Coordinates of C-alpha atoms in Angstrom, one line a residue:
Chain A
M1 CA 21.1 7.1 -23.6
N2 CA 17.2 7.1 -23.8
W3 CA 14.3 8.7 -22.6
H4 CA 13.3 5.6 -20.2
A5 CA 16.5 6.5 -18.1
H6 CA 14.9 10.0 -17.5
L7 CA 11.5 7.8 -16.0
P8 CA 12.2 8.6 -12.5
A9 CA 12.7 12.7 -12.9
L10 CA 9.8 12.6 -15.0
L11 CA 7.8 10.8 -12.5
L12 CA 8.0 14.3 -10.4
A13 CA 8.5 16.8 -13.4
V14 CA 5.5 15.9 -15.1
P15 CA 2.8 16.5 -12.0
L16 CA 4.8 19.5 -11.0
L17 CA 4.2 20.8 -14.4
G18 CA 0.6 20.2 -14.2
A19 CA 0.0 21.6 -10.6
F20 CA 1.7 25.5 -12.1
A21 CA 0.4 24.9 -15.1
T22 CA -3.4 24.3 -13.9
P23 CA -4.1 28.4 -13.3
V24 CA -3.1 28.6 -17.0
F25 CA -5.6 25.9 -18.4
N26 CA -8.4 27.1 -15.7
M27 CA -8.4 30.2 -18.2
G28 CA -9.9 28.2 -20.7
G29 CA -12.4 26.8 -18.6
K30 CA -13.6 23.8 -16.8
T31 CA -13.6 21.5 -19.5
L32 CA -10.0 22.2 -20.3
R33 CA -8.7 22.3 -16.8
N34 CA -10.8 19.0 -16.4
A35 CA -9.0 17.9 -19.3
W36 CA -5.7 18.6 -18.2
F37 CA -6.1 17.1 -14.6
I38 CA -7.1 13.7 -16.5
V39 CA -3.9 14.1 -18.6
I40 CA -1.2 14.8 -16.3
S41 CA -2.8 12.1 -13.8
S42 CA -2.9 9.9 -16.5
S43 CA 0.5 10.3 -17.5
V44 CA 2.1 9.9 -13.8
F45 CA 0.1 6.7 -14.0
L46 CA 1.7 5.7 -17.5
I47 CA 5.2 7.0 -15.8
A48 CA 4.9 5.3 -12.7
L49 CA 3.8 1.9 -14.5
A50 CA 6.8 2.2 -17.3
L51 CA 9.1 3.3 -14.2
W52 CA 8.0 -0.2 -12.4
H53 CA 8.7 -1.8 -15.8
Q54 CA 12.0 -0.9 -16.2
V55 CA 13.3 -1.4 -12.4
S56 CA 11.5 -5.0 -12.7
V57 CA 14.0 -6.0 -16.0
N58 CA 16.9 -3.9 -15.2
G59 CA 17.1 -3.4 -11.5
I60 CA 17.4 -0.1 -9.5
Q61 CA 17.5 3.1 -11.5
V62 CA 19.9 5.7 -10.3
Y63 CA 18.7 9.5 -11.6
V64 CA 21.8 12.2 -10.6
M65 CA 20.3 15.8 -11.2
G66 CA 22.9 17.9 -12.8
A67 CA 25.4 15.2 -13.0
E68 CA 27.9 14.8 -16.2
Q69 CA 25.9 11.6 -16.7
F70 CA 22.5 10.9 -15.2
A71 CA 23.3 7.4 -13.9
L72 CA 26.6 8.6 -12.7
S73 CA 26.3 8.9 -8.6
L74 CA 29.9 9.5 -8.0
P75 CA 31.2 11.9 -10.8
S76 CA 34.6 13.2 -10.7
G77 CA 37.0 10.9 -9.0
M78 CA 34.3 11.6 -5.6
K79 CA 34.1 9.3 -2.9
L80 CA 30.6 10.6 -1.3
P81 CA 27.5 11.3 -3.5
V82 CA 26.7 15.2 -3.2
R83 CA 24.1 15.8 -5.7
I84 CA 20.5 15.4 -5.6
I85 CA 20.0 11.9 -6.1
L86 CA 16.7 9.4 -7.0
E87 CA 16.8 6.1 -6.4
V88 CA 14.2 3.5 -7.7
D89 CA 14.5 0.1 -6.1
A90 CA 11.7 -2.5 -6.9
L91 CA 10.0 -1.3 -3.3
S92 CA 9.8 2.6 -4.4
A93 CA 8.6 1.7 -7.8
F94 CA 5.9 -0.5 -6.2
M95 CA 5.0 2.3 -4.0
A96 CA 4.9 4.8 -6.6
L97 CA 2.9 2.6 -8.8
A98 CA -0.1 2.2 -6.0
G99 CA 0.4 6.3 -5.3
S100 CA 0.0 6.8 -8.9
I101 CA -3.5 4.6 -9.5
T102 CA -4.9 6.2 -6.5
S103 CA -4.2 9.6 -7.5
L104 CA -5.8 8.8 -10.8
A105 CA -8.9 7.3 -9.3
G106 CA -9.3 10.4 -6.9
A107 CA -8.5 12.9 -10.0
W108 CA -11.5 10.8 -12.3
F109 CA -13.8 10.7 -9.1
S110 CA -12.8 14.7 -8.6
L111 CA -14.4 16.0 -11.8
S112 CA -18.3 15.4 -10.8
F113 CA -17.5 15.6 -7.1
M114 CA -16.1 18.7 -6.9
D115 CA -17.9 20.4 -9.6
R116 CA -20.1 22.3 -7.5
F117 CA -17.8 24.4 -5.5
T118 CA -15.6 27.4 -6.6
G119 CA -12.1 27.6 -6.2
L120 CA -10.8 24.5 -8.4
S121 CA -8.0 25.4 -10.2
R122 CA -6.5 25.7 -6.5
F123 CA -7.9 22.4 -5.8
V124 CA -6.2 20.7 -8.6
S125 CA -3.1 22.3 -8.2
L126 CA -2.8 21.1 -4.7
Y127 CA -4.1 17.6 -5.5
L128 CA -1.3 17.4 -7.9
L129 CA 1.3 19.1 -5.7
L130 CA 0.3 16.8 -3.1
T131 CA 0.9 14.1 -5.9
V132 CA 4.5 15.1 -6.4
G133 CA 5.0 15.2 -2.6
M134 CA 3.8 11.5 -2.1
L135 CA 6.0 10.2 -5.2
G136 CA 9.1 12.3 -4.1
M137 CA 8.9 10.9 -1.0
M138 CA 9.0 7.1 -2.5
I139 CA 11.7 7.7 -4.7
T140 CA 14.5 10.2 -3.6
G141 CA 17.5 8.8 -2.4
D142 CA 18.6 11.4 -0.3
L143 CA 17.4 12.2 3.1
F144 CA 16.9 15.9 2.6
N145 CA 15.0 16.0 -0.1
F146 CA 12.5 13.0 1.8
F147 CA 12.3 16.1 4.1
V148 CA 11.4 18.4 1.1
F149 CA 8.9 16.1 -0.3
L150 CA 7.5 15.4 3.3
E151 CA 6.6 18.9 3.3
I152 CA 5.5 19.7 0.2
A153 CA 3.2 16.9 0.8
S154 CA 2.3 18.3 4.1
V155 CA 1.8 21.6 3.2
A156 CA -0.5 20.5 0.2
S157 CA -3.0 18.5 2.7
Y158 CA -3.4 21.2 5.0
G159 CA -4.8 23.2 2.0
L160 CA -6.9 20.3 0.9
V161 CA -8.0 18.9 4.3
A162 CA -9.5 22.4 4.6
F163 CA -10.7 23.1 1.3
W164 CA -14.3 23.3 2.7
R165 CA -13.3 26.3 4.2
D166 CA -17.0 27.4 5.2
R167 CA -17.0 24.6 7.3
P168 CA -15.5 25.2 10.7
Q169 CA -14.4 21.5 11.3
A170 CA -12.5 21.3 8.1
I171 CA -10.7 24.1 9.5
E172 CA -9.8 22.2 12.7
A173 CA -9.2 19.2 11.3
S174 CA -6.4 21.2 9.2
F175 CA -4.8 23.1 12.3
K176 CA -4.6 20.0 14.4
Y177 CA -3.3 17.8 11.5
M178 CA -0.7 21.4 11.0
L179 CA 0.2 21.1 14.3
L180 CA 1.3 17.8 14.7
S181 CA 2.5 17.6 11.3
Q182 CA 5.0 20.1 11.8
L183 CA 6.4 18.9 15.3
A184 CA 6.8 15.6 13.4
A185 CA 8.6 17.4 10.4
M186 CA 11.1 19.5 12.4
L187 CA 11.6 15.9 14.5
V188 CA 13.4 14.6 11.2
L189 CA 14.8 17.7 10.1
V190 CA 16.5 17.5 13.6
A191 CA 17.3 14.0 13.1
I192 CA 18.5 14.4 9.3
G193 CA 20.9 17.3 11.3
F194 CA 22.3 14.8 13.6
L195 CA 23.2 12.2 10.7
Y196 CA 24.5 15.0 8.4
G197 CA 26.8 16.2 11.5
R198 CA 28.1 12.5 11.8
Y199 CA 28.9 11.9 8.5
N200 CA 28.7 14.9 6.4
V201 CA 26.2 13.1 3.7
L202 CA 22.5 13.1 3.0
N203 CA 22.2 10.3 0.8
M204 CA 20.5 7.6 2.5
A205 CA 22.8 4.7 0.8
A206 CA 26.0 6.6 2.1
I207 CA 24.8 7.1 5.6
G208 CA 23.8 3.2 5.5
S209 CA 27.3 2.6 4.3
L210 CA 28.8 4.6 7.2
I211 CA 26.4 4.3 10.3
H212 CA 27.5 2.4 13.6
M213 CA 25.4 2.7 16.1
G214 CA 26.3 5.5 18.9
I215 CA 23.8 8.0 21.0
V216 CA 23.6 10.2 18.4
E217 CA 22.2 7.9 15.7
K218 CA 20.0 6.1 18.0
V219 CA 18.6 9.9 18.8
A220 CA 18.0 10.3 15.2
L221 CA 16.4 6.9 15.0
A222 CA 14.1 7.7 17.9
F223 CA 13.1 10.7 16.5
L224 CA 12.9 9.4 12.5
I225 CA 10.4 6.7 13.7
S226 CA 8.3 8.9 16.2
A227 CA 7.7 11.6 13.6
L228 CA 6.8 9.0 10.9
A229 CA 4.6 7.1 12.9
L230 CA 2.9 9.7 13.5
K231 CA 2.4 10.4 9.4
C232 CA 1.5 7.4 9.2
G233 CA -1.0 7.1 11.9
A234 CA 0.3 4.7 14.6
F235 CA -1.6 4.7 18.1
P236 CA -1.4 6.9 20.4
M237 CA -0.3 9.7 17.7
Y238 CA -2.7 8.8 15.0
L239 CA -5.4 11.2 16.7
W240 CA -5.5 13.8 13.7
I241 CA -6.2 11.1 11.5
P242 CA -10.2 10.5 11.9
D243 CA -10.6 14.5 11.7
A244 CA -8.3 14.9 8.7
Y245 CA -9.4 12.0 6.7
G246 CA -13.2 12.7 7.6
E247 CA -12.9 16.5 6.9
A248 CA -11.3 16.2 3.2
P249 CA -12.9 16.0 0.0
A250 CA -13.7 12.1 -0.4
S251 CA -10.8 11.9 -3.2
V252 CA -8.4 13.7 -1.0
S253 CA -8.9 11.0 1.4
C254 CA -8.3 8.4 -0.9
L255 CA -4.7 10.2 -2.1
L256 CA -4.0 11.0 1.7
V257 CA -4.2 7.3 2.2
T258 CA -0.9 6.4 -0.1
V259 CA 0.5 9.3 1.5
S260 CA 0.7 8.0 4.9
Q261 CA 1.8 5.3 3.4
A262 CA 4.8 7.4 1.9
S263 CA 5.3 8.0 5.3
L264 CA 5.3 4.0 6.3
Y265 CA 7.6 3.6 3.3
G266 CA 9.8 6.3 4.9
L267 CA 9.9 4.5 8.4
F268 CA 10.9 1.0 6.9
R269 CA 13.5 2.7 4.2
V270 CA 15.1 4.2 7.4
C271 CA 15.1 1.0 9.2
F272 CA 16.2 -1.6 6.7
S273 CA 18.1 0.6 4.0
I274 CA 19.7 3.1 6.3
Y275 CA 20.1 1.3 9.8
G276 CA 19.6 -2.1 8.7
L277 CA 22.2 -4.6 10.3
A278 CA 23.5 -1.7 12.4
M279 CA 20.9 -2.3 14.8
S280 CA 21.9 -5.3 16.6
N281 CA 18.9 -5.2 19.1
K282 CA 15.6 -5.8 18.6
V283 CA 13.9 -3.3 20.1
V284 CA 13.2 -1.0 16.9
A285 CA 11.6 -4.1 15.8
W286 CA 9.5 -4.8 18.8
I287 CA 8.5 -1.1 18.8
L288 CA 6.7 -1.4 15.4
I289 CA 5.0 -4.5 16.6
I290 CA 3.5 -3.0 19.7
F291 CA 2.3 0.3 17.4
G292 CA 1.2 -2.1 14.4
L293 CA -0.9 -4.2 17.7
L294 CA -2.3 -1.1 19.4
S295 CA -2.7 0.7 16.0
M296 CA -5.4 -2.4 14.7
F297 CA -7.2 -2.9 17.8
I298 CA -7.9 0.2 19.2
A299 CA -8.4 2.1 16.0
V300 CA -10.9 -0.6 14.7
S301 CA -12.6 -0.7 18.3
M302 CA -13.3 2.9 17.8
A303 CA -14.5 2.3 14.1
V304 CA -17.3 0.0 15.7
I305 CA -18.6 2.8 17.1
Q306 CA -18.8 5.7 14.8
H307 CA -21.9 6.4 12.7
E308 CA -20.3 8.8 10.8
V309 CA -19.0 7.2 7.8
K310 CA -15.8 8.7 6.6
R311 CA -14.3 9.0 10.1
L312 CA -15.5 5.3 10.5
M313 CA -12.9 4.8 7.4
A314 CA -10.4 6.8 8.4
Y315 CA -10.2 5.0 12.0
H316 CA -9.8 1.7 9.8
A317 CA -7.4 3.4 7.7
V318 CA -5.5 3.5 11.2
S319 CA -6.6 0.1 11.7
Q320 CA -4.8 -1.3 8.6
T321 CA -2.3 0.1 8.8
G322 CA -1.1 -1.8 12.1
Y323 CA -1.4 -4.9 9.9
M324 CA 1.9 -3.4 7.6
L325 CA 3.6 -2.6 10.9
L326 CA 3.1 -5.5 12.1
G327 CA 3.9 -7.6 9.0
V328 CA 7.4 -5.4 8.5
G329 CA 8.0 -5.4 12.3
V330 CA 8.1 -9.3 12.5
G331 CA 10.4 -8.9 8.8
L332 CA 12.6 -6.8 11.0
L333 CA 12.9 -8.7 14.2
A334 CA 14.4 -11.8 11.7
L335 CA 16.9 -9.2 10.1
G336 CA 19.9 -10.6 10.3
N337 CA 19.1 -14.2 11.4
S338 CA 18.7 -16.1 7.7
Q339 CA 16.9 -18.8 9.5
A340 CA 14.5 -17.0 11.2
L341 CA 13.9 -14.6 7.6
A342 CA 13.8 -17.9 5.9
E343 CA 11.4 -19.7 8.5
Y344 CA 9.1 -16.5 8.8
G345 CA 10.6 -13.0 8.2
F346 CA 10.2 -12.7 4.8
T347 CA 6.7 -14.0 4.7
A348 CA 6.1 -11.4 6.9
L349 CA 7.7 -8.7 4.9
K350 CA 5.9 -10.0 1.8
G351 CA 2.5 -10.1 3.9
G352 CA 3.3 -6.2 5.3
V353 CA 4.1 -5.3 1.3
F354 CA 1.4 -6.5 0.1
H355 CA -1.1 -5.1 2.3
I356 CA 0.5 -2.0 1.7
F357 CA -0.9 -2.2 -2.3
N358 CA -4.0 -4.1 -1.2
H359 CA -4.6 -1.3 1.2
A360 CA -4.2 1.5 -0.9
M361 CA -6.5 0.4 -3.4
Y362 CA -9.5 -0.9 -1.2
K363 CA -9.5 1.8 1.4
G364 CA -8.8 4.2 -1.6
L365 CA -12.5 2.8 -3.0
L366 CA -13.9 2.5 0.7
F367 CA -13.6 6.5 1.1
L368 CA -14.6 7.1 -2.7
T369 CA -17.8 5.4 -2.2
A370 CA -18.5 7.1 1.6
G371 CA -17.3 10.3 -0.9
T372 CA -20.4 9.3 -3.3
L373 CA -22.8 8.1 -0.6
Y374 CA -22.1 11.8 0.4
Y375 CA -22.8 12.8 -2.7
M376 CA -26.1 11.4 -3.3
T377 CA -27.7 12.2 -0.2
G378 CA -25.7 15.3 1.4
T379 CA -24.9 13.8 4.7
R380 CA -22.2 11.7 6.2
D381 CA -24.4 10.2 9.2
L382 CA -25.4 6.5 8.6
N383 CA -28.2 7.2 11.0
K384 CA -29.8 9.0 8.6
M385 CA -29.2 7.0 5.5
G386 CA -30.7 3.8 4.1
G387 CA -31.9 1.5 1.3
L388 CA -29.3 2.8 -1.4
V389 CA -28.6 0.3 -3.1
R390 CA -31.9 0.9 -4.9
K391 CA -30.8 4.1 -6.1
S392 CA -27.0 2.9 -6.6
P393 CA -26.5 -0.4 -7.2
W394 CA -22.9 -0.4 -8.6
T395 CA -21.6 1.9 -5.9
A396 CA -23.2 -0.8 -3.5
F397 CA -21.4 -3.5 -5.3
M398 CA -18.2 -1.8 -5.4
F399 CA -18.2 -1.0 -1.4
V400 CA -19.2 -4.7 -1.0
V401 CA -15.6 -5.4 -2.6
A402 CA -13.9 -3.1 -1.1
A403 CA -15.4 -3.9 2.5
A404 CA -14.7 -7.3 1.7
A405 CA -11.5 -6.8 1.1
I406 CA -10.6 -4.7 3.9
A407 CA -12.3 -7.2 6.3
G408 CA -10.2 -10.0 5.1
L409 CA -12.9 -12.3 3.4
P410 CA -11.5 -15.2 1.2
P411 CA -10.9 -14.8 -1.8
M412 CA -10.3 -11.4 -2.0
N413 CA -6.6 -9.4 -1.8
G414 CA -7.1 -8.5 1.8
F415 CA -7.3 -12.0 2.8
A416 CA -4.2 -12.8 1.0
S417 CA -1.8 -10.3 2.3
K418 CA -3.5 -10.8 6.1
L419 CA -2.8 -14.8 5.5
L420 CA 1.0 -14.1 5.1
I421 CA 1.1 -12.0 8.5
Y422 CA -1.4 -14.4 10.5
Q423 CA 1.0 -17.2 9.4
S424 CA 4.6 -15.6 10.0
S425 CA 3.1 -13.6 13.1
F426 CA 2.1 -16.7 14.8
A427 CA 5.5 -18.3 14.5
V428 CA 7.3 -15.4 16.8
H429 CA 3.9 -15.7 19.2
P430 CA 0.3 -16.8 18.9
L431 CA -0.9 -13.5 20.6
L432 CA 0.3 -11.7 17.9
T433 CA -2.0 -13.6 15.6
V434 CA -5.0 -13.5 18.1
V435 CA -5.2 -10.0 18.1
A436 CA -5.0 -9.7 13.9
L437 CA -7.5 -12.4 13.8
V438 CA -9.7 -10.1 16.5
T439 CA -9.2 -6.9 14.8
S440 CA -10.2 -8.6 11.2
I441 CA -13.8 -9.9 12.9
L442 CA -14.3 -6.2 14.3
T443 CA -13.6 -4.9 10.7
L444 CA -16.0 -6.9 9.5
A445 CA -18.4 -6.2 11.8
S446 CA -18.0 -2.5 11.4
F447 CA -18.5 -2.8 7.5
V448 CA -21.5 -4.8 7.9
K449 CA -23.1 -1.8 9.7
V450 CA -22.0 0.2 7.4
F451 CA -23.6 -1.7 4.6
Q452 CA -26.8 -2.5 6.7
T453 CA -27.3 1.1 7.4
A454 CA -26.7 2.9 4.5
F455 CA -27.6 0.2 1.7
L456 CA -30.2 -2.5 2.7
G457 CA -33.5 -1.7 4.7
P458 CA -36.7 0.2 3.5
E459 CA -36.5 3.1 1.1
Q460 CA -36.3 6.1 3.1
D461 CA -38.6 9.4 2.4
R462 CA -36.1 11.3 3.0
M463 CA -34.1 9.7 0.6
A464 CA -36.3 9.9 -2.2
D465 CA -34.9 12.8 -4.5
V466 CA -31.1 11.3 -3.7
K467 CA -28.5 12.6 -6.6
K468 CA -27.5 10.2 -9.5
V469 CA -23.8 8.9 -9.2
P470 CA -22.1 10.9 -12.2
A471 CA -20.3 8.8 -14.7
T472 CA -16.7 10.2 -13.8
M473 CA -17.0 9.2 -10.3
L474 CA -18.0 5.7 -11.2
V475 CA -14.8 5.3 -13.6
G476 CA -13.0 6.7 -10.4
M477 CA -14.3 4.0 -8.2
G478 CA -13.9 1.6 -11.1
I479 CA -10.6 1.9 -11.6
L480 CA -9.7 0.9 -7.8
T481 CA -12.7 -1.9 -8.1
V482 CA -10.9 -3.3 -11.3
A483 CA -7.1 -3.2 -8.9
V484 CA -8.6 -4.9 -6.0
L485 CA -10.3 -7.6 -8.7
L486 CA -7.3 -8.4 -10.5
L487 CA -5.0 -8.3 -6.7
T488 CA -7.9 -10.9 -5.7
F489 CA -7.8 -13.2 -8.5
F490 CA -3.9 -13.2 -9.4
P491 CA -2.3 -13.2 -6.1
T492 CA 0.3 -15.4 -7.0
W493 CA 1.3 -13.2 -10.4
A494 CA 1.1 -10.0 -7.9
L495 CA 3.5 -12.0 -5.0
S496 CA 6.0 -12.8 -7.5
H497 CA 5.9 -9.5 -10.1
L498 CA 5.1 -6.7 -7.7
V499 CA 5.4 -8.0 -4.1
E500 CA 8.7 -10.1 -3.8
P501 CA 11.0 -8.0 -5.8
A502 CA 10.1 -5.0 -3.3
A503 CA 10.7 -7.0 -0.2
K504 CA 13.7 -8.3 -1.4
A505 CA 14.2 -4.8 -2.2
L506 CA 13.7 -4.0 1.9
V507 CA 16.1 -6.3 3.2
D508 CA 18.8 -5.7 0.4
Q509 CA 20.6 -3.1 2.5
A510 CA 23.9 -3.7 0.6
G511 CA 22.2 -3.8 -2.8
Y512 CA 20.7 -0.4 -2.0
I513 CA 24.0 0.8 -1.0
A514 CA 26.2 -0.4 -3.9
A515 CA 23.9 0.9 -6.4
I516 CA 24.9 4.4 -5.3
M517 CA 28.5 3.9 -3.7
G518 CA 29.6 1.1 -6.2
G519 CA 33.2 0.4 -5.8
A520 CA 33.5 2.7 -2.6
F521 CA 31.1 0.6 -0.7
Chain B
M1 CA -0.2 -21.5 -11.4
W2 CA -1.5 -17.5 -11.0
T3 CA -4.2 -18.0 -8.1
K4 CA -1.7 -20.0 -5.0
V5 CA -0.8 -17.8 -2.4
V6 CA 2.4 -20.1 -0.9
T7 CA 2.7 -18.8 2.7
G8 CA 5.4 -21.0 3.9
F9 CA 3.5 -23.0 6.3
G10 CA 1.4 -24.2 3.2
Y11 CA -0.5 -22.5 0.6
W12 CA -3.9 -21.5 0.0
D13 CA -5.7 -21.1 -3.7
V14 CA -8.3 -18.6 -4.9
Y15 CA -10.1 -20.9 -7.6
S16 CA -10.1 -23.9 -5.2
W17 CA -12.0 -21.6 -2.5
L18 CA -14.1 -20.4 -5.3
I19 CA -15.1 -24.0 -6.3
F20 CA -15.8 -24.9 -2.7
L21 CA -18.2 -21.5 -2.5
A22 CA -20.1 -22.7 -5.7
I23 CA -20.6 -26.3 -4.3
A24 CA -21.5 -25.1 -0.9
S25 CA -23.8 -22.6 -2.3
F26 CA -25.7 -25.1 -4.6
F27 CA -25.8 -27.4 -2.1
T28 CA -27.5 -24.6 0.2
L29 CA -30.0 -23.6 -2.3
W30 CA -30.8 -27.2 -2.8
L31 CA -31.9 -27.7 0.7
R32 CA -33.5 -24.4 0.7
N33 CA -35.7 -25.8 -2.1
S34 CA -36.4 -28.7 -1.3
G35 CA -37.4 -27.1 1.7
R36 CA -41.5 -26.7 3.4
Q37 CA -43.9 -28.1 0.9
D38 CA -46.7 -26.7 2.7
Y39 CA -45.5 -23.2 1.7
K40 CA -48.4 -21.0 0.1
E41 CA -47.8 -17.8 -1.0
G42 CA -50.2 -14.9 -0.3
T43 CA -51.5 -16.3 3.1
Y44 CA -50.3 -16.0 6.6
Q45 CA -47.1 -17.4 6.0
D46 CA -45.8 -14.4 4.2
E47 CA -46.0 -12.6 7.5
I48 CA -43.1 -11.0 8.8
Y49 CA -42.0 -12.5 12.1
F50 CA -41.0 -9.5 14.5
S51 CA -40.0 -10.9 18.0
G52 CA -43.8 -11.7 18.4
N53 CA -44.4 -7.7 18.5
D54 CA -46.8 -5.6 15.8
V55 CA -45.2 -5.0 12.9
P56 CA -45.0 -1.4 12.1
E57 CA -47.1 -0.4 8.6
D58 CA -44.0 2.0 7.4
G59 CA -41.2 0.1 6.8
Q60 CA -38.6 2.9 7.7
D61 CA -40.0 2.5 11.5
I62 CA -38.5 -1.1 11.6
S63 CA -35.0 0.1 10.5
V64 CA -32.3 0.0 13.2
P65 CA -29.9 2.9 12.8
A66 CA -25.6 2.9 13.1
D67 CA -26.0 4.4 16.5
S68 CA -28.2 0.8 17.8
A69 CA -26.0 -1.4 15.7
Y70 CA -24.1 -3.7 18.2
W71 CA -25.5 -1.8 21.6
G72 CA -25.0 -4.9 23.4
F73 CA -21.1 -4.7 22.6
I74 CA -20.7 -1.7 23.4
K75 CA -22.7 -1.7 26.4
V76 CA -20.3 -4.2 27.8
F77 CA -17.1 -2.7 26.6
R78 CA -18.6 0.5 28.1
P79 CA -15.8 1.1 30.9
Y80 CA -13.2 0.4 27.8
Y81 CA -15.0 2.6 25.8
D82 CA -15.1 5.4 28.5
V83 CA -11.1 5.7 28.3
M84 CA -11.0 5.6 24.8
L85 CA -13.2 8.4 24.1
S86 CA -11.7 10.4 26.9
V87 CA -8.4 10.1 24.8
H88 CA -10.1 10.3 21.4
N89 CA -11.2 14.4 22.8
G90 CA -10.4 16.8 19.6
L91 CA -8.1 18.8 21.7
A92 CA -5.4 19.5 20.1
Q93 CA -3.1 20.5 23.4
D94 CA -3.5 16.5 24.5
Y95 CA -2.9 15.5 20.8
L96 CA 0.4 17.1 21.1
G97 CA 1.1 15.6 24.3
Y98 CA 0.7 12.2 23.5
F99 CA 2.6 12.7 20.7
V100 CA 6.0 14.3 23.0
L101 CA 5.5 11.3 25.4
S102 CA 5.5 9.0 22.8
I103 CA 8.9 10.7 21.4
A104 CA 9.8 10.3 24.9
I105 CA 9.4 6.9 25.4
I106 CA 10.6 5.7 21.6
T107 CA 13.7 7.6 22.6
A108 CA 14.2 6.2 26.2
L109 CA 13.9 2.6 24.6
I110 CA 15.8 2.8 22.0
V111 CA 18.5 4.8 23.7
L112 CA 18.8 2.3 26.7
L113 CA 17.9 -0.8 25.4

C-alpha cells in the first residue's frame, strides 16, 4: 500500500500534531512558532490537494482506523461497519480543499495581524484545532465522529471568538455562540442516539442503506436539520453569527466561514446520503428553500444598515448561505424525479455547490480586508474611516475583487454560481429568483457603501498616521484573491473538475453507500 | 473552452463579456473625449457643483459617513427595520427562544406532513 492511501488520516493527523506541538515550538521563539504554523497549514493544503486529486482519479477513498487493511470497511466477514471510517468522496474532497485554502490564508494573515497580542501559542493551537474539527466534519463517514469533530471545532471556536478577552463584547459573543451551539450539539447527539437505537450502526452509509421513514427517523431528521441550520447560519437561528464573526480576530472569521460550511455540508450529507430517497415527500426540500430565501433577504437587509465593517460582512455571510440553501434545496426538490433533476435540479445543485467554494474564497478575503482596515486604523467603524485607498491600494484592489464577486457582478465567480441558481430556481417558481436577484442588488449596495466610506473620499486627518499593511497580511489576502480570480477566469474548468463531481457525489447515494457496504448493500 | 458556463437554459462566456466590456469602455472614453471642446483647465469650469450650496473649504466636511448612506431607503423601510432590530436585540435568551421555536416548527412540519 502506498502513502496515498493514508491521505485521509494525514489530513487530520497533521493539523492535530501541529496543534499539540505548537507549545513546544513556541519555546523556541516567535520565528520558530510562526514557521511551524505556516509549515503545518501549507502541509494541510497540500494534503487536501493531493486527496482531491486522488479522489478525482480513483473515486471514493475509504480509510478504516484500526482495521486489518486500511481500505477494508467490513473486515472479518462482518455485515456492518463498526470501526471509525473516513469516507472521502468528491464532495468531501471539494470541501476539504476549500477549507484548507482558507486555513492557509488565515494562517499567513495571522502572523502580523496577531503579532501585537500575547497568548499566541494558544491562538495557533486553537486555530489548528479548529482546522482539524472542520476537516474532520468534512471527511468522516461516521455520524458519531461527525459529532466529535463538530464539538472540537465548536470548542476551539469559542476560545478563538473570545481570544481578545479584554473586550467584554468578545466574551459575550463567545458566550452566546456557546449557549446556542451546545444546545444544537445536544440535538445532534440525541438524533444520532435515535438512529443508533434503531439501526445499531453509526456509519452514515450503513444507516443510509437501512433507513426507512418512521416517526423516530423523522424526529431525528428534524433535530439534525435544526441543529445544523443553526450552525451554518439560517434564519432565524443565525443571530449568533454577527456577534461571533464580528468579534473574532479577522483570520478566525475567515476560517469560521468554512467551519460554518462544514455544518452546511453535514446538512447536505444528512439529506442526500443518509435519508436520500427515503424522504418521499418534499417537505425538507421546501424547508431548505424557505430557510434560504429568508436568510438571504433578511440578513442582507440587516447588512445594509450596519456601520461596523465586520458585522456588516457577517450578515453577508448569512445572506450568501441562503443562496447555497436555495440551490441545494431546489436540487433536493428534484431528487427522485430524473426528468426534473435533468431539467433544473442538477443545475441548481451545481450552483449551490459552486457557491460554497466561491463563498469560502471571497468571504474569507472580505473578512481579511476588514481585518486589514482594523489593523490600519484601529477601528471597525466605517463612520471613522475614509480615503484609505491612498494608504493601501493593494488592500483596496483585493476588496474590490471580493466585493464584485460577492455581489455577483459579471464576470466574477460569484456571478457564475448565482447564474446557475437563478436559472434553475426560476424553473421551480419565479419568485425564488426575484428574491435572489433583489438580495444581489442589496449586496452590491452594501459593498458600494463600504468601498465609498472606507476607501474613497478625501483624506481624513485622523487617518494620517495609519499603519502600513505588512507583507504577510498581503500574502494571506493574495492567496484568496488568486483563488477568486482563477475561479472567475476559468469557470468551466472549475465546474467540470471541482463542482460537477461534487454535485454528482451528492446525488449518488447508492455510490456513497456501496463504497462502505460493498456487496452487503 | 475553459470560460463558458452552460446553465442548461443557455450559456454565458467570460471572455465574450470581457470583450464586450472592452468595446463598451472604448466607446465610452471616445464619447467622453469628444465632449465639450470649450473646456479650459483652471477656470470656473473646474469648480465643484455641490447642489447649489457653498462648497466647504475642507474636503473632509463633504464626505458621507456610513450611517447616512441609503438614508432614504432606510426611512421608507423604517417599520420593517423596527421589527428586525427588535428581533436582533442581542439577548441570548431570545435567541434561544427563536431556536427552540424553529426546532418545534421544523419537527412539526417533518413529522406531520
